Each structure stands twice: as structure tokens, then as C-alpha cells.
Amino acid sequence: MSQPSSLALEVVPVTAFAQNCSILWDRRSRHAVVVDPGGDVPRLLQVIADRNLTVDAIILTHGHLDHAGGADALRKALSERQGGEAVPLIGPDARDQFLLESITQQAARFGVEGMHDAHVDRFVTDGERLELLGHEFRVLHVPGHTPGHVVFFNPQTRFAFVGDTLFQGSVGRTDFPYGDADVLKEAIVRQLLPLGDDVTILPGHGPTTTIGAERQGNLFLR
């Protein structure tokens, strides 16, 4: 994340899927946003408590269980901890609603316990701008991995949460009935690459990388 910025980021890999749940907060106010809480909710709650954070919102890039399976449980626990005021659960695009409503079923197929359907307060749309922690986050619709997958880009820090669209040296899986490799590549080229080579991206799995590094070295984009 570019400096200077009042924002701090901690990435907490969760569940056997090693999914990057992100906790982003303002160092001064101690207010935070949680991105893609796929599970291991007690662990996430401990990190939040240890950092003395108040969570303003939970946001989701897409509807797969490893990204959203802990969202409802985390929201409930945080709402109770923070005086009873409900923590909003936001995103992804509405085209992923069928996935959010089948997380329990998805988890059963994988033999995973403790994951539940996610009930968002509202979906987001391409081009929308969210005001979070005093920063603007632009919503970019990047389908192909899932129909309603979105990316959250903060132009001030030149940083983006890209979920399972673009990885270091790879791209998101498209071997689902609703996946489409051509659609994903086109969306990455149209939505992500124009953000600029200096933009740091945090994928849903694995290490951070940059748009520039992937433009030059990612074989899936050629």
C-alpha cells in the first residue's frame, strides 16, 4: 500500500483454503473494514480485539464459501461486541446472490464445517464509489471467476482488493459451470490493467503483486 497513508492492513489467511481475509483500519481512529471473511471467525475476532478496532463494514468480492463463509457469523459477533448496532455487510454484485445463498451447501460438499450462507445488506454495482475509513473505494465488476465478482480499488493509496480475479502469475479459476475464461481475461484487461502499473493488488490467495508485474510476466494475460 502506497505511503503516506493513515491506513494499516493486516492479512489473515483463514481456513484450509488459505484465503486472504484482510483487515484494513485507520491508525488514528481505529475504525476498520474487513474484506472477505471466509471463516475462522474466532481468530478474526481476536485480531480485531488485539488491535482495538471498531469495524464499520464487511465487504465481499464474490460469493464463494472461502471468501464469504464467515461473513454472517462475524457480523453477528461484531454487532454484539460493538453495542448492538448492526455492522453492514456489503457486496458483491447481485449476480453472485445464488452463491451467497448456497454457502452451507457448498461447505457440505467440501466437508467443511462452520460456514454459513451470507445475507448482504446490499449489493454493489460497477462504477459505484464506497466511502470507507475516509477513503474512496471504486467498485469494478470483473466477472469470469464468478458472475458477480467485484474488485475494490482505492486510488489514493494505489491499492486494490482483487479477490480471485488476478494472482501473482495466474488468474482465477474458471472451470465452474458459471465460469468463463474469455470473460475473465477480457474483464482483467478492460478493468484492472488500465489502473496503472504502480497499483498494488492483494489477491484472494497468495502474495501481493502489482499490475505492472502481471502485465509483463503473467502468461495467462498474453
mmCIF file of C-alpha atoms in Angstrom:
data_model
loop_
_atom_site.group_PDB
_atom_site.id
_atom_site.type_symbol
_atom_site.label_atom_id
_atom_site.label_comp_id
_atom_site.label_asym_id
_atom_site.label_seq_id
_atom_site.Cartn_x
_atom_site.Cartn_y
_atom_site.Cartn_z
ATOM 1 C CA MET A 1 0.000 0.000 0.000
ATOM 2 C CA SER A 2 1.417 3.342 -1.041
ATOM 3 C CA GLN A 3 2.598 5.765 1.597
ATOM 4 C CA PRO A 4 1.970 8.175 3.163
ATOM 5 C CA SER A 5 -1.370 6.876 4.399
ATOM 6 C CA SER A 6 -3.161 6.622 7.704
ATOM 7 C CA LEU A 7 -4.344 3.159 6.700
ATOM 8 C CA ALA A 8 -2.893 -0.079 8.028
ATOM 9 C CA LEU A 9 -3.517 -3.540 6.624
ATOM 10 C CA GLU A 10 -3.281 -6.989 8.150
ATOM 11 C CA VAL A 11 -3.851 -10.080 6.050
ATOM 12 C CA VAL A 12 -5.131 -13.111 7.942
ATOM 13 C CA PRO A 13 -5.138 -16.352 5.917
ATOM 14 C CA VAL A 14 -8.219 -18.298 7.001
ATOM 15 C CA THR A 15 -9.459 -21.884 6.747
ATOM 16 C CA ALA A 16 -7.893 -24.779 4.886
ATOM 17 C CA PHE A 17 -8.343 -22.753 1.691
ATOM 18 C CA ALA A 18 -5.679 -20.256 2.917
ATOM 19 C CA GLN A 19 -7.876 -17.377 1.792
ATOM 20 C CA ASN A 20 -6.591 -13.855 2.397
ATOM 21 C CA CYS A 21 -9.050 -12.171 4.733
ATOM 22 C CA SER A 22 -7.991 -8.533 5.028
ATOM 23 C CA ILE A 23 -8.461 -6.202 7.970
ATOM 24 C CA LEU A 24 -7.949 -2.592 6.922
ATOM 25 C CA TRP A 25 -8.011 0.173 9.506
ATOM 26 C CA ASP A 26 -7.249 3.813 10.165
ATOM 27 C CA ARG A 27 -4.373 4.145 12.609
ATOM 28 C CA ARG A 28 -5.798 7.295 14.146
ATOM 29 C CA SER A 29 -9.482 6.468 14.556
ATOM 30 C CA ARG A 30 -9.014 2.666 14.988
ATOM 31 C CA HIS A 31 -12.016 2.140 12.728
ATOM 32 C CA ALA A 32 -11.755 -0.801 10.345
ATOM 33 C CA VAL A 33 -13.200 -2.670 7.380
ATOM 34 C CA VAL A 34 -12.992 -6.445 6.946
ATOM 35 C CA VAL A 35 -12.680 -7.825 3.413
ATOM 36 C CA ASP A 36 -13.739 -11.401 2.574
ATOM 37 C CA PRO A 37 -14.036 -13.157 5.959
ATOM 38 C CA GLY A 38 -14.148 -16.732 4.685
ATOM 39 C CA GLY A 39 -14.086 -18.392 8.100
ATOM 40 C CA ASP A 40 -12.078 -18.850 11.306
ATOM 41 C CA VAL A 41 -14.247 -16.178 12.883
ATOM 42 C CA PRO A 42 -12.843 -16.549 16.444
ATOM 43 C CA ARG A 43 -9.362 -15.884 15.079
ATOM 44 C CA LEU A 44 -10.544 -12.798 13.207
ATOM 45 C CA LEU A 45 -12.325 -11.509 16.290
ATOM 46 C CA GLN A 46 -9.130 -11.925 18.309
ATOM 47 C CA VAL A 47 -7.087 -9.950 15.791
ATOM 48 C CA ILE A 48 -9.702 -7.188 15.806
ATOM 49 C CA ALA A 49 -9.736 -7.111 19.614
ATOM 50 C CA ASP A 50 -5.930 -7.162 19.870
ATOM 51 C CA ARG A 51 -5.731 -4.135 17.564
ATOM 52 C CA ASN A 52 -8.531 -2.374 19.486
ATOM 53 C CA LEU A 53 -10.563 -1.849 16.331
ATOM 54 C CA THR A 54 -14.166 -0.905 15.661
ATOM 55 C CA VAL A 55 -15.408 -2.456 12.432
ATOM 56 C CA ASP A 56 -17.536 -0.155 10.276
ATOM 57 C CA ALA A 57 -18.328 -2.641 7.490
ATOM 58 C CA ILE A 58 -17.646 -6.055 5.995
ATOM 59 C CA ILE A 59 -17.229 -6.140 2.216
ATOM 60 C CA LEU A 60 -17.210 -9.124 -0.136
ATOM 61 C CA THR A 61 -15.545 -9.513 -3.522
ATOM 62 C CA HIS A 62 -17.611 -12.564 -4.503
ATOM 63 C CA GLY A 63 -19.857 -15.331 -3.247
ATOM 64 C CA HIS A 64 -17.607 -18.372 -2.860
ATOM 65 C CA LEU A 65 -17.583 -20.060 0.532
ATOM 66 C CA ASP A 66 -13.874 -19.432 1.167
ATOM 67 C CA HIS A 67 -14.470 -15.679 0.870
ATOM 68 C CA ALA A 68 -17.894 -15.263 2.439
ATOM 69 C CA GLY A 69 -18.458 -18.326 4.644
ATOM 70 C CA GLY A 70 -17.741 -16.456 7.881
ATOM 71 C CA ALA A 71 -19.414 -13.173 6.981
ATOM 72 C CA ASP A 72 -22.733 -13.647 8.778
ATOM 73 C CA ALA A 73 -21.153 -15.052 11.930
ATOM 74 C CA LEU A 74 -18.561 -12.268 12.040
ATOM 75 C CA ARG A 75 -21.213 -9.599 11.554
ATOM 76 C CA LYS A 76 -23.324 -11.029 14.370
ATOM 77 C CA ALA A 77 -20.386 -11.234 16.775
ATOM 78 C CA LEU A 78 -19.142 -7.740 15.948
ATOM 79 C CA SER A 79 -22.596 -6.219 16.253
ATOM 80 C CA GLU A 80 -22.902 -7.689 19.747
ATOM 81 C CA ARG A 81 -19.422 -6.517 20.748
ATOM 82 C CA GLN A 82 -19.954 -3.022 19.408
ATOM 83 C CA GLY A 83 -23.065 -2.168 21.361
ATOM 84 C CA GLY A 84 -25.701 -3.860 19.293
ATOM 85 C CA GLU A 85 -25.530 -1.665 16.204
ATOM 86 C CA ALA A 86 -25.537 -3.880 13.131
ATOM 87 C CA VAL A 87 -22.332 -3.958 11.090
ATOM 88 C CA PRO A 88 -23.304 -3.650 7.411
ATOM 89 C CA LEU A 89 -22.382 -6.471 5.033
ATOM 90 C CA ILE A 90 -21.796 -5.063 1.546
ATOM 91 C CA GLY A 91 -21.283 -6.609 -1.887
ATOM 92 C CA PRO A 92 -20.595 -8.275 -4.240
ATOM 93 C CA ASP A 93 -22.606 -7.677 -7.443
ATOM 94 C CA ALA A 94 -26.124 -9.156 -7.277
ATOM 95 C CA ARG A 95 -25.202 -11.769 -9.880
ATOM 96 C CA ASP A 96 -23.444 -13.689 -7.095
ATOM 97 C CA GLN A 97 -26.543 -13.930 -4.908
ATOM 98 C CA PHE A 98 -27.055 -17.589 -5.834
ATOM 99 C CA LEU A 99 -23.586 -18.383 -4.472
ATOM 100 C CA LEU A 100 -24.066 -16.438 -1.242
ATOM 101 C CA GLU A 101 -27.312 -18.334 -0.661
ATOM 102 C CA SER A 102 -25.668 -21.740 -1.174
ATOM 103 C CA ILE A 103 -22.550 -21.470 1.018
ATOM 104 C CA THR A 104 -23.816 -24.008 3.541
ATOM 105 C CA GLN A 105 -24.441 -26.400 0.676
ATOM 106 C CA GLN A 106 -21.025 -25.658 -0.842
ATOM 107 C CA ALA A 107 -19.343 -26.311 2.521
ATOM 108 C CA ALA A 108 -21.125 -29.638 2.942
ATOM 109 C CA ARG A 109 -19.741 -30.808 -0.404
ATOM 110 C CA PHE A 110 -16.224 -29.989 0.780
ATOM 111 C CA GLY A 111 -16.803 -31.485 4.230
ATOM 112 C CA VAL A 112 -16.158 -28.083 5.835
ATOM 113 C CA GLU A 113 -17.960 -27.022 8.997
ATOM 114 C CA GLY A 114 -18.675 -23.569 10.384
ATOM 115 C CA MET A 115 -19.509 -21.830 7.105
ATOM 116 C CA HIS A 116 -22.923 -20.316 6.509
ATOM 117 C CA ASP A 117 -24.937 -18.537 3.845
ATOM 118 C CA ALA A 118 -24.226 -14.808 3.671
ATOM 119 C CA HIS A 119 -27.076 -12.320 3.708
ATOM 120 C CA VAL A 120 -25.807 -8.988 2.465
ATOM 121 C CA ASP A 121 -27.447 -5.704 3.343
ATOM 122 C CA ARG A 122 -26.916 -4.521 -0.195
ATOM 123 C CA PHE A 123 -25.116 -5.449 -3.364
ATOM 124 C CA VAL A 124 -22.749 -3.147 -5.240
ATOM 125 C CA THR A 125 -22.571 -2.187 -8.911
ATOM 126 C CA ASP A 126 -19.803 -1.425 -11.364
ATOM 127 C CA GLY A 127 -18.614 2.167 -11.107
ATOM 128 C CA GLU A 128 -20.009 2.683 -7.628
ATOM 129 C CA ARG A 129 -17.848 4.566 -5.130
ATOM 130 C CA LEU A 130 -17.834 3.499 -1.490
ATOM 131 C CA GLU A 131 -16.733 5.860 1.266
ATOM 132 C CA LEU A 132 -14.899 3.769 3.856
ATOM 133 C CA LEU A 133 -12.488 4.943 6.562
ATOM 134 C CA GLY A 134 -12.397 8.382 4.965
ATOM 135 C CA HIS A 135 -11.236 6.906 1.652
ATOM 136 C CA GLU A 136 -12.913 6.290 -1.672
ATOM 137 C CA PHE A 137 -13.079 2.709 -2.933
ATOM 138 C CA ARG A 138 -14.146 2.261 -6.537
ATOM 139 C CA VAL A 139 -16.153 -0.834 -7.401
ATOM 140 C CA LEU A 140 -15.076 -2.635 -10.575
ATOM 141 C CA HIS A 141 -17.117 -5.545 -11.919
ATOM 142 C CA VAL A 142 -14.653 -8.263 -13.036
ATOM 143 C CA PRO A 143 -16.668 -11.404 -13.907
ATOM 144 C CA GLY A 144 -15.448 -14.744 -15.202
ATOM 145 C CA HIS A 145 -14.459 -16.448 -11.960
ATOM 146 C CA THR A 146 -17.985 -15.786 -10.734
ATOM 147 C CA PRO A 147 -20.695 -13.741 -12.486
ATOM 148 C CA GLY A 148 -20.848 -11.034 -9.835
ATOM 149 C CA HIS A 149 -17.202 -10.750 -8.816
ATOM 150 C CA VAL A 150 -16.069 -7.221 -7.954
ATOM 151 C CA VAL A 151 -12.783 -5.518 -7.140
ATOM 152 C CA PHE A 152 -12.371 -2.681 -4.627
ATOM 153 C CA PHE A 153 -9.782 -0.086 -5.720
ATOM 154 C CA ASN A 154 -8.520 2.802 -3.595
ATOM 155 C CA PRO A 155 -6.956 5.406 -5.920
ATOM 156 C CA GLN A 156 -5.381 7.386 -3.070
ATOM 157 C CA THR A 157 -3.180 4.521 -1.865
ATOM 158 C CA ARG A 158 -2.969 2.858 -5.316
ATOM 159 C CA PHE A 159 -4.148 -0.423 -3.841
ATOM 160 C CA ALA A 160 -6.855 -2.919 -4.796
ATOM 161 C CA PHE A 161 -8.543 -5.942 -3.252
ATOM 162 C CA VAL A 162 -8.957 -8.156 -6.310
ATOM 163 C CA GLY A 163 -10.337 -11.381 -4.836
ATOM 164 C CA ASP A 164 -9.944 -14.334 -7.203
ATOM 165 C CA THR A 165 -9.517 -12.419 -10.455
ATOM 166 C CA LEU A 166 -5.766 -11.833 -10.813
ATOM 167 C CA PHE A 167 -2.964 -13.574 -8.905
ATOM 168 C CA GLN A 168 0.804 -13.470 -8.991
ATOM 169 C CA GLY A 169 1.491 -15.348 -12.215
ATOM 170 C CA SER A 170 -2.050 -16.643 -12.613
ATOM 171 C CA VAL A 171 -5.730 -15.798 -12.787
ATOM 172 C CA GLY A 172 -8.868 -17.077 -11.080
ATOM 173 C CA ARG A 173 -10.339 -20.481 -11.813
ATOM 174 C CA THR A 174 -12.993 -20.615 -14.491
ATOM 175 C CA ASP A 175 -13.790 -24.346 -14.502
ATOM 176 C CA PHE A 176 -17.162 -23.833 -12.838
ATOM 177 C CA PRO A 177 -20.447 -24.143 -14.734
ATOM 178 C CA TYR A 178 -20.809 -20.372 -14.445
ATOM 179 C CA GLY A 179 -17.126 -19.574 -15.120
ATOM 180 C CA ASP A 180 -15.741 -18.189 -18.358
ATOM 181 C CA ALA A 181 -12.011 -17.828 -19.084
ATOM 182 C CA ASP A 182 -12.506 -15.451 -22.009
ATOM 183 C CA VAL A 183 -14.805 -13.211 -19.990
ATOM 184 C CA LEU A 184 -12.318 -13.112 -17.101
ATOM 185 C CA LYS A 185 -9.360 -12.219 -19.314
ATOM 186 C CA GLU A 186 -11.339 -9.512 -21.089
ATOM 187 C CA ALA A 187 -12.506 -8.043 -17.782
ATOM 188 C CA ILE A 188 -8.970 -8.002 -16.361
ATOM 189 C CA VAL A 189 -7.658 -6.268 -19.471
ATOM 190 C CA ARG A 190 -10.532 -3.774 -19.505
ATOM 191 C CA GLN A 191 -10.925 -3.079 -15.789
ATOM 192 C CA LEU A 192 -7.650 -3.836 -13.988
ATOM 193 C CA LEU A 193 -4.742 -3.199 -16.350
ATOM 194 C CA PRO A 194 -5.754 0.443 -17.005
ATOM 195 C CA LEU A 195 -5.464 1.201 -13.271
ATOM 196 C CA GLY A 196 -1.706 1.595 -13.756
ATOM 197 C CA ASP A 197 1.457 -0.452 -13.341
ATOM 198 C CA ASP A 198 2.156 1.066 -9.921
ATOM 199 C CA VAL A 199 -1.048 -0.310 -8.386
ATOM 200 C CA THR A 200 -0.509 -2.983 -5.742
ATOM 201 C CA ILE A 201 -3.061 -5.780 -5.767
ATOM 202 C CA LEU A 202 -3.955 -8.194 -2.992
ATOM 203 C CA PRO A 203 -5.364 -11.436 -4.399
ATOM 204 C CA GLY A 204 -7.672 -13.734 -2.512
ATOM 205 C CA HIS A 205 -4.855 -16.270 -2.168
ATOM 206 C CA GLY A 206 -1.095 -15.916 -2.200
ATOM 207 C CA PRO A 207 1.179 -12.867 -2.127
ATOM 208 C CA THR A 208 0.596 -9.308 -3.206
ATOM 209 C CA THR A 209 1.807 -8.240 -6.617
ATOM 210 C CA THR A 210 1.447 -5.254 -8.924
ATOM 211 C CA ILE A 211 -0.445 -4.550 -12.107
ATOM 212 C CA GLY A 212 2.867 -3.868 -13.828
ATOM 213 C CA ALA A 213 4.395 -7.190 -12.797
ATOM 214 C CA GLU A 214 1.380 -9.106 -14.058
ATOM 215 C CA ARG A 215 1.170 -7.122 -17.279
ATOM 216 C CA GLN A 216 4.760 -8.123 -18.026
ATOM 217 C CA GLY A 217 5.004 -11.647 -16.650
ATOM 218 C CA ASN A 218 1.581 -13.234 -16.342
ATOM 219 C CA LEU A 219 1.318 -15.814 -19.125
ATOM 220 C CA PHE A 220 -2.473 -16.018 -18.750
ATOM 221 C CA LEU A 221 -2.817 -12.435 -19.998
ATOM 222 C CA ARG A 222 -0.949 -12.988 -23.254
#
